[in-house]
Tab-separated table of C-alpha atoms in Angstrom:
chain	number	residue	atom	x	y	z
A	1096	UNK	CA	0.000	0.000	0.000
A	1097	UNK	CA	1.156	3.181	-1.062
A	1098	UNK	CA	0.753	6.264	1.125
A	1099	UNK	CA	0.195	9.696	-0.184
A	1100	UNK	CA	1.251	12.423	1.688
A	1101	UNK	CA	-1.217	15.482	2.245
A	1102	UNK	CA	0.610	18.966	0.587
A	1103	UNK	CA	-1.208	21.142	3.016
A	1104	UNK	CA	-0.049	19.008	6.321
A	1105	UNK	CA	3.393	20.756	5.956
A	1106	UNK	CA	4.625	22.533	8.996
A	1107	UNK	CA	5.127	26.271	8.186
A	1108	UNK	CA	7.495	28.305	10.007
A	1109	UNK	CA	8.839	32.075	10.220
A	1110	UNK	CA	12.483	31.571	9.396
A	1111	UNK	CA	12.879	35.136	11.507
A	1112	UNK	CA	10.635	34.591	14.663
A	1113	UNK	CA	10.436	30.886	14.507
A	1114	UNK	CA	6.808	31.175	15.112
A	1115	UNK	CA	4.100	28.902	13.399
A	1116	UNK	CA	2.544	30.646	10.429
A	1117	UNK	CA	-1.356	29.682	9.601
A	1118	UNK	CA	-2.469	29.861	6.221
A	1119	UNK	CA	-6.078	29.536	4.248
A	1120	UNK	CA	-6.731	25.855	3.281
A	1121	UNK	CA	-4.998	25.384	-0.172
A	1122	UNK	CA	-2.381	27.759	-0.082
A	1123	UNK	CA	0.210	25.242	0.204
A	1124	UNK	CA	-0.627	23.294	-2.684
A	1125	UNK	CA	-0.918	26.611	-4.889
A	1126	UNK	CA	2.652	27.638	-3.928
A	1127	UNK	CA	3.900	24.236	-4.490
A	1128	UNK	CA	2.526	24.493	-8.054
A	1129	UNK	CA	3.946	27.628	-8.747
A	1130	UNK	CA	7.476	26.837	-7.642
A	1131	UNK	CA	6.578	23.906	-9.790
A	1132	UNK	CA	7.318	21.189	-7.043
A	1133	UNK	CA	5.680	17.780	-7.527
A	1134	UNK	CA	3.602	17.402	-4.328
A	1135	UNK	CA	4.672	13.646	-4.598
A	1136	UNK	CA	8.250	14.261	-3.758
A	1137	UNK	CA	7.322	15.364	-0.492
A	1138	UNK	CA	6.906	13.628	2.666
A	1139	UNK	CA	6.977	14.409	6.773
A	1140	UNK	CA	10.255	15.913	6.655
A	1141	UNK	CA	9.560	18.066	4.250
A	1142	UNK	CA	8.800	21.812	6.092
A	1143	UNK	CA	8.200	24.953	4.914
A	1144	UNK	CA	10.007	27.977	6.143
A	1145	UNK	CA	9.117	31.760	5.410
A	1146	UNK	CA	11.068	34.919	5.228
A	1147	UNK	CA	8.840	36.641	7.732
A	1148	UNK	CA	5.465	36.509	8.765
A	1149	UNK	CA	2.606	38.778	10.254
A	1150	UNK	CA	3.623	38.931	13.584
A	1151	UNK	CA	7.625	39.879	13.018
A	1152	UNK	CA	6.506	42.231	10.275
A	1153	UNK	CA	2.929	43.952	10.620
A	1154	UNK	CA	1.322	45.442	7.264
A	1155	UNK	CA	2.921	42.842	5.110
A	1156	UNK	CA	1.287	40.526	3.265
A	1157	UNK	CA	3.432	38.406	1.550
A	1158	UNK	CA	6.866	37.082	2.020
A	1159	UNK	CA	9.554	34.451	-0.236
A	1160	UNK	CA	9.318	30.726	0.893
A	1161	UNK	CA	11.225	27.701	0.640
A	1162	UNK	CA	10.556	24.059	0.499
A	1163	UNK	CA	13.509	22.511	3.037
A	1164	UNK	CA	13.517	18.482	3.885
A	1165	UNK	CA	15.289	17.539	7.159
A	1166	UNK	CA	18.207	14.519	6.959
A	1167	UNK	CA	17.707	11.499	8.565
A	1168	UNK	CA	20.519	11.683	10.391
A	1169	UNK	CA	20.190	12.978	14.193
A	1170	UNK	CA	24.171	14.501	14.017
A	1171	UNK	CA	23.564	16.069	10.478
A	1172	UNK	CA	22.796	19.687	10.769
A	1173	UNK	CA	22.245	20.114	6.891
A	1174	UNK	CA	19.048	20.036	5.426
A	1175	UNK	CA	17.753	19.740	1.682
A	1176	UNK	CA	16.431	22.656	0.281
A	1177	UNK	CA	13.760	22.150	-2.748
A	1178	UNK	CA	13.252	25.897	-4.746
A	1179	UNK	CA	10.382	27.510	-4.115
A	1180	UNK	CA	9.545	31.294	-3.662
């Protein structure tokens, strides 16, 4: 059985605050397809981290993004980055 992992269950955080950041429903799927990332080649360490947010920068509305995937490896401080803005 082949398990198909859900676009929008990605864990988005403030790369500045490191606060959560809430989006509408969909959003993540419609940035994904922009940045022309195949939702397939994600999985549960994939996160999503963004170059400010709401509550570290009032008024704005939008801010860059990128797609990162975490190693395995405990020790390994490096992580994967997939382009996406």
């Amino acid at each position: 059985m082949t398990r198909q992992f859900d676009p929008e269950m990605l864990y988005v955080e403030c790369n500045q605050c490191g606060q959560p950041v809430l989006w509408e429903n969909g959003l993540t799927t419609k940035l994904l397809a922009m940045a022309q990332i195949d939702a397939a080649s994600l999985d549960e360490r994939c996160l999503i981290l963004s170059e400010g947010c709401p509550g570290c920068h009032p008024g704005e509305t939008s801010f860059t993004t990128q797609v990162i995937r975490l190693n395995r490896e405990k020790n390994d401080q490096h992580s994967s980055r997939l382009t996406a803005n």
